[in-house]
CSV table of C-alpha atoms in Angstrom, one decimal:
chain,number,residue,atom,x,y,z
F,150,MET,CA,2.8,-39.9,6.5
F,151,PRO,CA,2.1,-36.2,6.2
F,152,ARG,CA,3.7,-34.5,3.2
F,153,TYR,CA,5.3,-31.0,3.3
F,154,LYS,CA,6.2,-28.6,0.6
F,155,LEU,CA,9.6,-27.0,1.2
F,156,THR,CA,10.9,-23.7,-0.3
F,157,ILE,CA,14.7,-23.6,-0.2
F,158,GLU,CA,17.3,-21.0,-0.8
F,159,TYR,CA,21.0,-21.9,-1.3
F,160,ASP,CA,24.4,-20.5,-2.2
F,161,GLY,CA,25.7,-22.7,-5.0
F,162,ARG,CA,29.3,-22.2,-3.9
F,163,PHE,CA,28.7,-24.4,-0.9
F,164,PHE,CA,27.4,-27.4,-2.7
F,165,ASN,CA,28.2,-29.9,-5.4
F,166,GLY,CA,24.7,-29.4,-6.8
F,167,TRP,CA,21.3,-30.6,-5.7
F,168,GLN,CA,21.4,-34.3,-6.3
F,169,SER,CA,22.5,-36.7,-3.6
F,170,GLN,CA,26.0,-38.1,-4.1
F,171,PRO,CA,28.1,-40.6,-2.1
F,172,ASP,CA,31.3,-38.5,-1.9
F,173,ALA,CA,30.3,-34.8,-2.1
F,174,LYS,CA,28.2,-32.3,-0.2
F,175,THR,CA,24.9,-31.8,-2.0
F,176,VAL,CA,21.8,-29.8,-1.1
F,177,GLN,CA,19.6,-32.9,-1.0
F,178,ASP,CA,22.0,-34.8,1.3
F,179,THR,CA,22.3,-31.8,3.5
F,180,LEU,CA,18.6,-31.4,3.8
F,181,GLN,CA,18.1,-35.1,4.4
F,182,ALA,CA,20.7,-35.0,7.2
F,183,ALA,CA,18.9,-32.1,8.8
F,184,PHE,CA,15.5,-34.0,8.7
F,185,LEU,CA,17.2,-37.1,10.1
F,186,LYS,CA,18.2,-35.1,13.1
F,187,LEU,CA,14.6,-33.8,13.5
F,188,CYS,CA,12.7,-37.0,12.8
F,189,LYS,CA,15.3,-39.6,14.1
F,190,GLU,CA,14.7,-41.6,10.9
F,191,PRO,CA,15.8,-41.2,7.3
F,192,VAL,CA,13.5,-39.4,4.9
F,193,SER,CA,13.7,-38.6,1.2
F,194,VAL,CA,13.6,-34.9,0.1
F,195,ILE,CA,12.4,-34.8,-3.5
F,196,GLY,CA,13.4,-31.6,-5.4
F,197,SER,CA,11.5,-30.0,-8.3
F,198,GLY,CA,14.7,-30.3,-10.4
F,199,ARG,CA,18.4,-30.8,-10.1
F,200,THR,CA,20.8,-27.9,-10.1
F,201,ASP,CA,24.5,-28.3,-11.0
F,202,ALA,CA,27.5,-27.5,-8.7
F,203,GLY,CA,27.8,-23.7,-8.2
F,204,VAL,CA,24.3,-22.9,-9.3
F,205,HIS,CA,22.3,-20.8,-6.8
F,206,ALA,CA,18.7,-21.2,-5.8
F,207,LEU,CA,16.4,-18.5,-4.4
F,208,GLY,CA,13.2,-20.6,-4.6
F,209,GLN,CA,14.0,-24.3,-5.1
F,210,VAL,CA,10.9,-26.4,-4.1
F,211,ALA,CA,10.9,-29.9,-2.7
F,212,HIS,CA,8.6,-32.2,-0.9
F,213,VAL,CA,9.2,-34.6,2.0
F,214,ASP,CA,7.0,-37.2,3.8
F,215,LEU,CA,7.6,-37.2,7.5
F,216,PRO,CA,6.9,-40.1,9.9
F,217,LYS,CA,4.6,-37.9,11.9
F,218,ALA,CA,3.0,-34.4,11.7
F,219,TYR,CA,5.0,-31.4,12.9
F,220,PRO,CA,3.8,-27.8,13.2
F,221,THR,CA,5.4,-26.0,10.2
F,222,GLU,CA,7.2,-23.5,12.4
F,223,GLN,CA,8.8,-26.4,14.2
F,224,ILE,CA,10.1,-27.7,10.9
F,225,THR,CA,11.6,-24.4,9.8
F,226,GLY,CA,13.0,-23.7,13.2
F,227,ALA,CA,14.6,-27.1,13.6
F,228,ILE,CA,15.8,-27.6,10.0
F,229,ASN,CA,17.3,-24.0,9.9
F,230,TYR,CA,19.1,-24.7,13.2
F,231,PHE,CA,20.7,-27.8,11.7
F,232,LEU,CA,21.5,-25.9,8.4
F,233,LYS,CA,23.4,-23.1,10.1
F,234,HIS,CA,26.7,-22.2,8.3
F,235,LYS,CA,25.9,-24.8,5.6
F,236,GLY,CA,24.9,-22.3,2.9
F,237,ALA,CA,21.2,-23.2,2.7
F,238,VAL,CA,18.0,-22.0,4.4
F,239,LEU,CA,14.5,-23.4,4.5
F,240,LEU,CA,12.4,-20.4,3.6
F,241,LYS,CA,9.0,-22.0,4.0
F,242,ALA,CA,7.4,-25.3,5.0
F,243,GLU,CA,3.8,-26.0,4.2
F,244,GLU,CA,1.5,-28.9,4.8
F,245,ILE,CA,0.4,-30.2,1.4
F,246,ASP,CA,-1.8,-32.8,-0.1
F,247,TYR,CA,-0.3,-36.2,-0.8
F,248,ASN,CA,-1.0,-35.7,-4.5
F,249,PHE,CA,1.5,-32.9,-4.7
F,250,HIS,CA,4.8,-33.9,-6.2
F,251,ALA,CA,7.6,-31.3,-6.3
F,252,ARG,CA,8.9,-32.5,-9.6
F,253,PHE,CA,5.9,-33.9,-11.4
F,254,SER,CA,3.3,-31.3,-10.3
F,255,ALA,CA,5.4,-28.3,-11.4
F,256,THR,CA,3.7,-26.3,-14.2
F,257,ALA,CA,6.5,-23.8,-14.7
F,258,ARG,CA,10.1,-23.2,-13.6
F,259,GLN,CA,11.9,-19.8,-13.7
F,260,TYR,CA,15.6,-19.1,-13.9
F,261,THR,CA,17.6,-15.9,-13.9
F,262,TYR,CA,21.1,-15.7,-15.3
F,263,LYS,CA,23.2,-12.8,-14.2
F,264,ILE,CA,26.1,-11.3,-16.2
F,265,MET,CA,28.4,-8.5,-15.0
F,266,ASN,CA,29.5,-6.8,-18.2
F,267,ARG,CA,32.5,-4.6,-17.4
F,268,PRO,CA,36.2,-4.6,-18.1
F,269,MET,CA,37.3,-4.8,-14.5
F,270,ARG,CA,37.5,-7.8,-12.2
F,271,LEU,CA,34.7,-8.4,-9.7
F,272,THR,CA,35.1,-7.9,-5.9
F,273,LEU,CA,31.9,-8.2,-3.9
F,274,ASP,CA,30.1,-9.9,-6.7
F,275,GLU,CA,32.6,-12.7,-7.4
F,276,GLY,CA,30.8,-16.0,-7.5
F,277,PHE,CA,27.4,-14.4,-8.2
F,278,TYR,CA,27.8,-13.3,-11.9
F,279,TRP,CA,29.4,-14.4,-15.1
F,280,HIS,CA,32.0,-11.8,-15.6
F,281,ILE,CA,32.2,-10.7,-19.3
F,282,LYS,CA,34.7,-7.9,-20.0
F,283,LYS,CA,33.7,-7.0,-23.6
F,284,GLU,CA,30.5,-4.9,-23.9
F,285,LEU,CA,27.8,-7.2,-25.3
F,286,ASP,CA,25.3,-6.0,-27.9
F,287,ILE,CA,22.0,-6.3,-26.0
F,288,GLU,CA,19.7,-5.6,-28.9
F,289,ALA,CA,21.2,-8.4,-30.9
F,290,MET,CA,20.8,-10.8,-28.0
F,291,GLN,CA,17.2,-9.6,-27.6
F,292,GLN,CA,16.6,-10.3,-31.3
F,293,ALA,CA,18.0,-13.9,-30.9
F,294,THR,CA,15.7,-14.7,-27.9
F,295,SER,CA,12.6,-14.6,-30.1
F,296,LEU,CA,13.9,-17.7,-32.0
F,297,LEU,CA,14.1,-19.7,-28.8
F,298,VAL,CA,10.7,-18.8,-27.3
F,299,GLY,CA,7.9,-21.4,-28.0
F,300,HIS,CA,7.8,-25.1,-28.7
F,301,HIS,CA,11.1,-26.4,-30.1
F,302,ASP,CA,13.4,-29.4,-30.2
F,303,PHE,CA,16.2,-28.2,-27.9
F,304,ASN,CA,18.6,-31.1,-28.6
F,305,THR,CA,21.3,-28.5,-29.5
F,306,PHE,CA,20.8,-26.9,-26.1
F,307,ARG,CA,21.3,-29.8,-23.8
F,308,SER,CA,24.3,-31.5,-22.1
F,309,ASN,CA,25.6,-34.7,-23.5
F,310,ARG,CA,24.9,-36.1,-20.1
F,311,CYS,CA,21.2,-35.2,-20.3
F,312,GLN,CA,19.1,-38.2,-19.6
F,313,ALA,CA,15.7,-37.0,-21.0
F,314,THR,CA,14.2,-39.2,-23.7
F,315,LEU,CA,12.2,-36.4,-25.3
F,316,THR,CA,13.9,-33.1,-26.3
F,317,MET,CA,10.9,-31.0,-27.2
F,318,ARG,CA,10.4,-28.2,-24.7
F,319,THR,CA,8.3,-25.0,-24.6
F,320,VAL,CA,10.0,-21.8,-23.5
F,321,ASP,CA,7.3,-19.5,-22.2
F,322,PHE,CA,9.5,-16.4,-22.2
F,323,LEU,CA,13.2,-15.5,-22.5
F,324,THR,CA,14.2,-11.8,-21.9
F,325,VAL,CA,17.5,-10.0,-21.8
F,326,GLU,CA,17.7,-6.7,-19.8
F,327,LYS,CA,20.6,-4.5,-19.0
F,328,ILE,CA,20.8,-2.0,-16.1
F,329,ASP,CA,24.1,-0.3,-15.7
F,330,ASN,CA,26.7,-3.0,-16.1
F,331,ILE,CA,24.4,-5.9,-15.1
F,332,ILE,CA,22.6,-8.1,-17.6
F,333,HIS,CA,19.7,-10.2,-16.4
F,334,ILE,CA,18.5,-13.1,-18.7
F,335,LYS,CA,15.2,-14.5,-17.5
F,336,ILE,CA,13.6,-17.7,-18.8
F,337,GLN,CA,10.6,-19.8,-18.0
F,338,SER,CA,9.5,-23.2,-19.1
F,339,LYS,CA,7.4,-26.1,-17.7
F,340,ALA,CA,10.6,-28.1,-17.7
F,341,PHE,CA,14.2,-27.7,-18.9
F,342,LEU,CA,16.8,-30.1,-20.4
F,343,HIS,CA,20.1,-30.6,-18.5
F,344,ASN,CA,22.2,-27.4,-19.0
F,345,GLN,CA,19.5,-25.9,-21.3
F,346,VAL,CA,19.6,-22.5,-19.7
F,347,ARG,CA,23.4,-22.3,-19.5
F,348,ILE,CA,23.8,-23.4,-23.2
F,349,ILE,CA,21.2,-20.8,-24.3
F,350,VAL,CA,23.1,-18.1,-22.3
F,351,GLY,CA,26.4,-19.2,-23.8
F,352,THR,CA,24.9,-19.0,-27.2
F,353,LEU,CA,23.3,-15.6,-26.6
F,354,LYS,CA,26.8,-14.4,-25.5
F,355,LEU,CA,28.2,-15.3,-28.9
F,356,VAL,CA,25.5,-13.1,-30.5
F,357,GLY,CA,26.3,-10.3,-28.0
F,358,GLU,CA,29.9,-10.5,-28.9
F,359,GLY,CA,29.1,-10.2,-32.6
F,360,LYS,CA,30.7,-13.7,-33.2
F,361,TRP,CA,27.3,-15.1,-34.2
F,362,THR,CA,24.4,-13.6,-36.1
F,363,VAL,CA,20.8,-14.2,-35.2
F,364,GLN,CA,20.7,-16.5,-38.3
F,365,ASP,CA,23.5,-18.6,-36.7
F,366,VAL,CA,21.2,-19.2,-33.7
F,367,LYS,CA,18.4,-20.3,-36.0
F,368,GLU,CA,20.6,-22.8,-37.7
F,369,ALA,CA,22.0,-24.1,-34.4
F,370,LEU,CA,18.5,-24.7,-33.2
F,371,HIS,CA,17.5,-26.5,-36.4
F,372,ALA,CA,20.6,-28.6,-36.4
F,373,LYS,CA,19.3,-30.4,-33.2
F,374,ASP,CA,23.0,-31.2,-32.5
F,375,ARG,CA,24.8,-30.2,-29.3
F,376,THR,CA,28.1,-29.6,-31.2
F,377,GLN,CA,26.3,-26.8,-33.2
F,378,GLY,CA,25.3,-24.8,-30.1
F,379,GLY,CA,27.3,-22.3,-28.1
F,380,PRO,CA,29.3,-23.1,-25.0
F,381,THR,CA,27.8,-23.8,-21.6
F,382,ALA,CA,27.8,-20.6,-19.5
F,383,PRO,CA,29.5,-21.0,-16.1
F,384,PRO,CA,27.3,-22.0,-13.1
F,385,GLU,CA,27.9,-19.0,-10.8
F,386,GLY,CA,25.6,-16.7,-12.8
F,387,LEU,CA,22.6,-19.0,-12.7
F,388,TYR,CA,19.8,-18.7,-10.1
F,389,PHE,CA,16.8,-21.0,-9.9
F,390,THR,CA,14.3,-18.5,-8.8
F,391,LYS,CA,10.8,-19.9,-8.8
F,392,VAL,CA,8.6,-23.0,-9.4
F,393,PHE,CA,4.9,-22.8,-10.1
F,394,TYR,CA,2.3,-25.5,-9.4
Z,1297,MET,CA,54.4,15.0,-10.3
Z,1298,PRO,CA,51.3,14.1,-12.3
Z,1299,ARG,CA,48.0,13.6,-10.3
Z,1300,TYR,CA,45.5,10.8,-11.0
Z,1301,LYS,CA,41.9,10.4,-9.9
Z,1302,LEU,CA,41.1,6.8,-9.0
Z,1303,THR,CA,37.7,5.1,-8.7
Z,1304,ILE,CA,37.8,2.1,-6.5
Z,1305,GLU,CA,35.5,-0.8,-5.6
Z,1306,TYR,CA,36.0,-3.0,-2.6
Z,1307,ASP,CA,34.4,-5.7,-0.5
Z,1308,GLY,CA,34.4,-4.4,3.0
Z,1309,ARG,CA,34.7,-7.9,4.5
Z,1310,PHE,CA,38.4,-8.0,3.3
Z,1311,PHE,CA,39.4,-4.8,5.1
Z,1312,ASN,CA,39.7,-3.1,8.4
Z,1313,GLY,CA,38.3,0.0,6.8
Z,1314,TRP,CA,39.8,2.6,4.4
Z,1315,GLN,CA,42.3,4.5,6.7
Z,1316,SER,CA,45.9,3.4,6.9
Z,1317,GLN,CA,46.7,1.5,10.1
Z,1318,PRO,CA,50.0,0.0,11.4
Z,1319,ASP,CA,48.6,-3.5,12.4
Z,1320,ALA,CA,45.6,-4.2,10.1
Z,1321,LYS,CA,44.8,-4.6,6.4
Z,1322,THR,CA,43.2,-1.4,5.1
Z,1323,VAL,CA,42.2,-0.3,1.6
Z,1324,GLN,CA,44.5,2.7,1.7
Z,1325,ASP,CA,47.5,0.6,2.7
Z,1326,THR,CA,46.7,-2.1,0.1
Z,1327,LEU,CA,46.5,0.5,-2.7
Z,1328,GLN,CA,49.7,2.2,-1.5
Z,1329,ALA,CA,51.5,-1.2,-1.5
Z,1330,ALA,CA,50.3,-1.8,-5.1
Z,1331,PHE,CA,51.5,1.6,-6.2
Z,1332,LEU,CA,54.8,1.0,-4.5
Z,1333,LYS,CA,55.2,-2.1,-6.7
Z,1334,LEU,CA,54.4,-0.1,-9.8
Z,1335,CYS,CA,56.4,3.1,-9.1
Z,1336,LYS,CA,59.2,1.6,-7.0
Z,1337,GLU,CA,58.8,4.4,-4.5
Z,1338,PRO,CA,56.2,5.1,-1.8
Z,1339,VAL,CA,53.2,7.3,-2.7
Z,1340,SER,CA,50.2,8.5,-0.7
Z,1341,VAL,CA,46.7,7.6,-1.9
Z,1342,ILE,CA,44.2,10.2,-0.5
Z,1343,GLY,CA,40.6,9.0,-0.3
Z,1344,SER,CA,37.4,11.1,-0.6
Z,1345,GLY,CA,36.5,9.9,2.9
Z,1346,ARG,CA,37.1,7.0,5.3
Z,1347,THR,CA,34.9,4.0,5.5
Z,1348,ASP,CA,34.8,1.7,8.6
Z,1349,ALA,CA,35.7,-1.9,8.8
Z,1350,GLY,CA,33.1,-4.1,6.9
Z,1351,VAL,CA,31.7,-1.2,4.8
Z,1352,HIS,CA,31.6,-1.8,1.1
Z,1353,ALA,CA,32.5,0.7,-1.7
Z,1354,LEU,CA,31.2,0.6,-5.2
Z,1355,GLY,CA,32.6,4.1,-6.2
Z,1356,GLN,CA,35.2,5.3,-3.6
Z,1357,VAL,CA,37.3,8.0,-5.2
Z,1358,ALA,CA,40.9,8.9,-4.3
Z,1359,HIS,CA,43.8,10.8,-5.8
Z,1360,VAL,CA,47.5,9.9,-6.0
Z,1361,ASP,CA,50.6,11.8,-7.2
Z,1362,LEU,CA,53.0,9.6,-9.1
Z,1363,PRO,CA,56.7,10.2,-9.6
Z,1364,LYS,CA,56.3,10.1,-13.4
Z,1365,ALA,CA,53.5,10.0,-15.9
Z,1366,TYR,CA,51.9,6.6,-16.8
Z,1367,PRO,CA,49.3,5.8,-19.4
Z,1368,THR,CA,46.1,5.2,-17.4
Z,1369,GLU,CA,45.6,1.7,-18.9
Z,1370,GLN,CA,49.0,0.8,-17.5
Z,1371,ILE,CA,48.0,2.1,-14.1
Z,1372,THR,CA,44.7,0.1,-14.0
Z,1373,GLY,CA,46.5,-3.0,-15.5
Z,1374,ALA,CA,49.4,-3.0,-13.1
Z,1375,ILE,CA,47.4,-2.0,-10.0
Z,1376,ASN,CA,44.7,-4.5,-10.6
Z,1377,TYR,CA,47.3,-7.2,-11.1
Z,1378,PHE,CA,48.8,-6.4,-7.7
Z,1379,LEU,CA,45.3,-6.2,-6.1
Z,1380,LYS,CA,44.3,-9.7,-7.3
Z,1381,HIS,CA,42.5,-11.8,-4.5
Z,1382,LYS,CA,42.7,-8.8,-2.2
Z,1383,GLY,CA,39.0,-7.8,-2.4
Z,1384,ALA,CA,39.5,-4.5,-4.2
Z,1385,VAL,CA,39.7,-3.3,-7.8
Z,1386,LEU,CA,40.7,-0.1,-9.5
Z,1387,LEU,CA,37.7,0.7,-11.7
Z,1388,LYS,CA,39.2,3.7,-13.4
Z,1389,ALA,CA,42.3,5.9,-13.4
Z,1390,GLU,CA,42.2,9.4,-14.9
Z,1391,GLU,CA,44.7,12.1,-15.3
Z,1392,ILE,CA,43.5,15.1,-13.4
Z,1393,ASP,CA,44.5,18.7,-12.7
Z,1394,TYR,CA,46.7,19.3,-9.7
Z,1395,ASN,CA,43.9,21.4,-8.1
Z,1396,PHE,CA,41.8,18.3,-7.8
Z,1397,HIS,CA,41.7,16.9,-4.2
Z,1398,ALA,CA,39.6,13.7,-3.6
Z,1399,ARG,CA,38.5,14.9,-0.2
Z,1400,PHE,CA,38.3,18.6,-0.4
Z,1401,SER,CA,37.0,19.0,-4.0
Z,1402,ALA,CA,34.0,16.7,-3.4
Z,1403,THR,CA,30.6,18.4,-3.8
Z,1404,ALA,CA,28.4,15.4,-2.9
Z,1405,ARG,CA,28.8,11.9,-1.5
Z,1406,GLN,CA,26.2,9.1,-1.9
Z,1407,TYR,CA,25.6,6.0,0.2
Z,1408,THR,CA,23.1,3.2,0.0
Z,1409,TYR,CA,22.2,1.1,3.0
Z,1410,LYS,CA,20.7,-2.3,2.3
Z,1411,ILE,CA,18.4,-4.3,4.6
Z,1412,MET,CA,17.1,-7.8,4.0
Z,1413,ASN,CA,13.8,-7.8,5.8
Z,1414,ARG,CA,12.7,-11.4,6.2
Z,1415,PRO,CA,12.3,-13.9,9.0
Z,1416,MET,CA,14.8,-16.5,7.6
Z,1417,ARG,CA,18.6,-16.3,7.8
Z,1418,LEU,CA,20.6,-15.2,4.8
Z,1419,THR,CA,22.6,-17.5,2.6
Z,1420,LEU,CA,24.1,-15.9,-0.6
Z,1421,ASP,CA,23.5,-12.4,0.8
Z,1422,GLU,CA,25.3,-12.8,4.1
Z,1423,GLY,CA,27.7,-9.9,4.7
Z,1424,PHE,CA,25.9,-7.8,2.1
Z,1425,TYR,CA,22.8,-6.8,4.1
Z,1426,TRP,CA,21.6,-5.9,7.5
Z,1427,HIS,CA,19.3,-8.8,8.3
Z,1428,ILE,CA,16.2,-7.7,10.1
Z,1429,LYS,CA,13.6,-10.4,10.8
Z,1430,LYS,CA,10.6,-8.4,11.8
Z,1431,GLU,CA,8.7,-6.7,9.0
Z,1432,LEU,CA,9.5,-2.9,9.1
Z,1433,ASP,CA,6.8,-0.2,8.6
Z,1434,ILE,CA,8.2,1.4,5.4
Z,1435,GLU,CA,5.7,4.3,5.4
Z,1436,ALA,CA,6.6,5.3,8.9
Z,1437,MET,CA,10.3,5.2,8.0
Z,1438,GLN,CA,9.6,7.3,4.9
Z,1439,GLN,CA,7.8,9.9,7.1
Z,1440,ALA,CA,10.7,10.1,9.4
Z,1441,THR,CA,13.2,10.8,6.6
Z,1442,SER,CA,11.7,14.2,5.9
Z,1443,LEU,CA,12.9,15.5,9.3
Z,1444,LEU,CA,16.5,14.6,8.5
Z,1445,VAL,CA,16.7,16.2,5.0
Z,1446,GLY,CA,18.1,19.7,4.8
Z,1447,HIS,CA,20.5,21.7,7.0
Z,1448,HIS,CA,20.7,20.5,10.6
Z,1449,ASP,CA,23.0,20.0,13.5
Z,1450,PHE,CA,23.6,16.2,13.3
Z,1451,ASN,CA,25.4,15.9,16.7
Z,1452,THR,CA,22.9,13.2,17.7
Z,1453,PHE,CA,23.9,11.2,14.6
Z,1454,ARG,CA,27.6,10.9,14.9
Z,1455,SER,CA,30.0,8.6,16.6
Z,1456,ASN,CA,31.6,9.6,19.9
Z,1457,ARG,CA,34.9,9.1,18.1
Z,1458,CYS,CA,34.0,11.7,15.4
Z,1459,GLN,CA,36.7,14.3,15.0
Z,1460,ALA,CA,34.7,17.0,13.1
Z,1461,THR,CA,34.6,20.3,14.9
Z,1462,LEU,CA,31.4,21.5,13.2
Z,1463,THR,CA,28.3,19.3,13.3
Z,1464,MET,CA,26.1,21.1,10.8
Z,1465,ARG,CA,25.5,19.1,7.7
Z,1466,THR,CA,23.1,19.3,4.8
Z,1467,VAL,CA,21.4,16.1,3.7
Z,1468,ASP,CA,20.4,16.5,0.0
Z,1469,PHE,CA,18.1,13.5,0.0
Z,1470,LEU,CA,17.2,10.5,2.1
Z,1471,THR,CA,14.9,7.9,0.6
Z,1472,VAL,CA,13.6,4.5,1.8
Z,1473,GLU,CA,12.4,2.0,-0.8
Z,1474,LYS,CA,11.3,-1.6,-0.5
Z,1475,ILE,CA,11.2,-4.2,-3.3
Z,1476,ASP,CA,10.3,-7.7,-2.3
Z,1477,ASN,CA,12.2,-8.3,0.9
Z,1478,ILE,CA,14.9,-5.8,0.2
Z,1479,ILE,CA,15.0,-2.2,1.6
Z,1480,HIS,CA,17.3,0.4,0.1
Z,1481,ILE,CA,18.0,3.5,2.1
Z,1482,LYS,CA,19.8,6.1,-0.1
Z,1483,ILE,CA,21.3,9.3,1.2
Z,1484,GLN,CA,23.4,12.2,-0.2
Z,1485,SER,CA,25.3,15.0,1.4
Z,1486,LYS,CA,28.3,17.1,0.6
Z,1487,ALA,CA,30.0,15.5,3.6
Z,1488,PHE,CA,29.0,13.2,6.5
Z,1489,LEU,CA,30.0,13.0,10.1
Z,1490,HIS,CA,31.5,9.7,11.4
Z,1491,ASN,CA,28.9,7.0,11.4
Z,1492,GLN,CA,26.2,9.5,10.5
Z,1493,VAL,CA,24.6,7.2,7.8
Z,1494,ARG,CA,24.6,4.2,10.1
Z,1495,ILE,CA,23.1,6.0,13.1
Z,1496,ILE,CA,20.4,7.5,10.8
Z,1497,VAL,CA,19.7,3.9,9.6
Z,1498,GLY,CA,19.7,2.6,13.1
Z,1499,THR,CA,17.2,5.3,14.1
Z,1500,LEU,CA,14.9,4.7,11.1
Z,1501,LYS,CA,14.9,1.0,12.1
Z,1502,LEU,CA,13.4,1.9,15.5
Z,1503,VAL,CA,10.7,3.8,13.6
Z,1504,GLY,CA,10.1,0.9,11.3
Z,1505,GLU,CA,9.7,-1.4,14.3
Z,1506,GLY,CA,7.2,0.9,15.9
Z,1507,LYS,CA,9.4,1.4,18.9
Z,1508,TRP,CA,9.9,5.1,18.0
Z,1509,THR,CA,7.4,7.6,16.6
Z,1510,VAL,CA,8.3,10.2,14.0
Z,1511,GLN,CA,8.1,12.7,16.8
Z,1512,ASP,CA,10.8,10.8,18.7
Z,1513,VAL,CA,13.1,11.3,15.7
Z,1514,LYS,CA,12.4,15.0,15.8
Z,1515,GLU,CA,13.3,15.2,19.5
Z,1516,ALA,CA,16.4,13.1,19.0
Z,1517,LEU,CA,17.6,15.5,16.3
Z,1518,HIS,CA,16.9,18.6,18.4
Z,1519,ALA,CA,18.6,17.0,21.5
Z,1520,LYS,CA,22.0,17.3,19.6
Z,1521,ASP,CA,23.2,14.5,21.9
Z,1522,ARG,CA,24.4,11.1,20.7
Z,1523,THR,CA,22.8,9.3,23.6
Z,1524,GLN,CA,19.4,10.4,22.3
Z,1525,GLY,CA,19.9,8.8,18.9
Z,1526,GLY,CA,19.2,5.2,17.7
Z,1527,PRO,CA,21.9,2.5,17.6
Z,1528,THR,CA,24.6,2.4,14.9
Z,1529,ALA,CA,23.5,0.0,12.1
Z,1530,PRO,CA,26.0,-2.7,11.3
Z,1531,PRO,CA,28.6,-2.0,8.6
Z,1532,GLU,CA,27.8,-4.9,6.3
Z,1533,GLY,CA,24.7,-3.2,4.8
Z,1534,LEU,CA,26.5,0.1,4.0
Z,1535,TYR,CA,27.8,0.9,0.4
Z,1536,PHE,CA,29.7,4.0,-0.5
Z,1537,THR,CA,28.3,4.4,-4.0
Z,1538,LYS,CA,29.4,7.7,-5.5
Z,1539,VAL,CA,31.3,10.9,-5.1
Z,1540,PHE,CA,30.6,14.0,-7.2
Z,1541,TYR,CA,33.1,16.8,-8.0
């Protein structure tokens, strides 16, 4: 069975997250339904990682084993035909070695979190940013990022529903940039805990508001306790941008 | 009657353009309805310029004379309350001298036209870009822009429905930039003819596709004849970004 690497973009507003579910529309189920139409038999699409409901992806990666070989243009053509009006698109399909595994072969994952920092409500950008009215202190947020880069126990920064047994993770970089009213928070790690990016962003927001000091972030990290971390930032500002192999 | 300068953002997908119409939802009518609720009497909201159905605005400017003075925070608070879920927001209200006229006092207007240049269909960005599948030749487009900058008769580049009596306009700048798959075309002029920006973009696209040479653009301009210009680019890529006074 030939294996294919898939690069997928999706609008998080259309889906109840990546992971297959019996009673909700998910990206994985939607892709599998499209492949069923192409191949006339069920296949499993294995993602590089789950995304929660409302989270967007510009470069999610998955792999799929098909019952027979197809030209990659036929795969993208057919799958994108079946995905029409469903909020997702297959950007690329590539033949790949059977040793490739979308989840286990990944060496780094990148996310961008977008904040619109202005007093007035959003119009065009609604659903694509976390809207924060009060002006955030970017320099303070940037100072706090340095504490979270590197190899740490991120137990404070993971959802109570996180199923990982080990909570040590290595953050390769974490940057905060502001252009006009738009703040971009970019982060890379080999792997993330459940909600890790959104809890980091929620914590940085407390620093940006002046409610927390940089020292408070340090103590939260060292506490290794979810109740000591900031809130989970809403999903609509989060973009899964890239996976490296 | 005190005069106020208004800065307005709107999502073009919600409106049948700026200009008041008896049977369609327009930005001007929507704003006037909101002011009617605030002031309990009808007022006229005068825009810096019309935008067509589907065209977005990040910084449309208008003025309005109100029957009595209001604190500007009360104006933005009340109007934005009445504009909720309507696709528009009042970014700023400022008291302004009675000599100020949103349309006639403007010294420059800026637009950005956004193209997503990639083979695959759009998901998140649908309605916010002109989607062009074939890779455009950016350098050729950039060469063609130089012909259109400066003082020219833009009769070739205006809608048949354009009501202007004079067709000479001065384009201050016209730039084409590409980052990743996204092309931004930025243009500034004191005033534009109807559909001028969209016809310029439609013409530059022909150059980017290799269907037209730079010389063809020159001849089209000199023809002063709409039938010799390129097609009108679709509205969803156009953003009215700024007005200077």
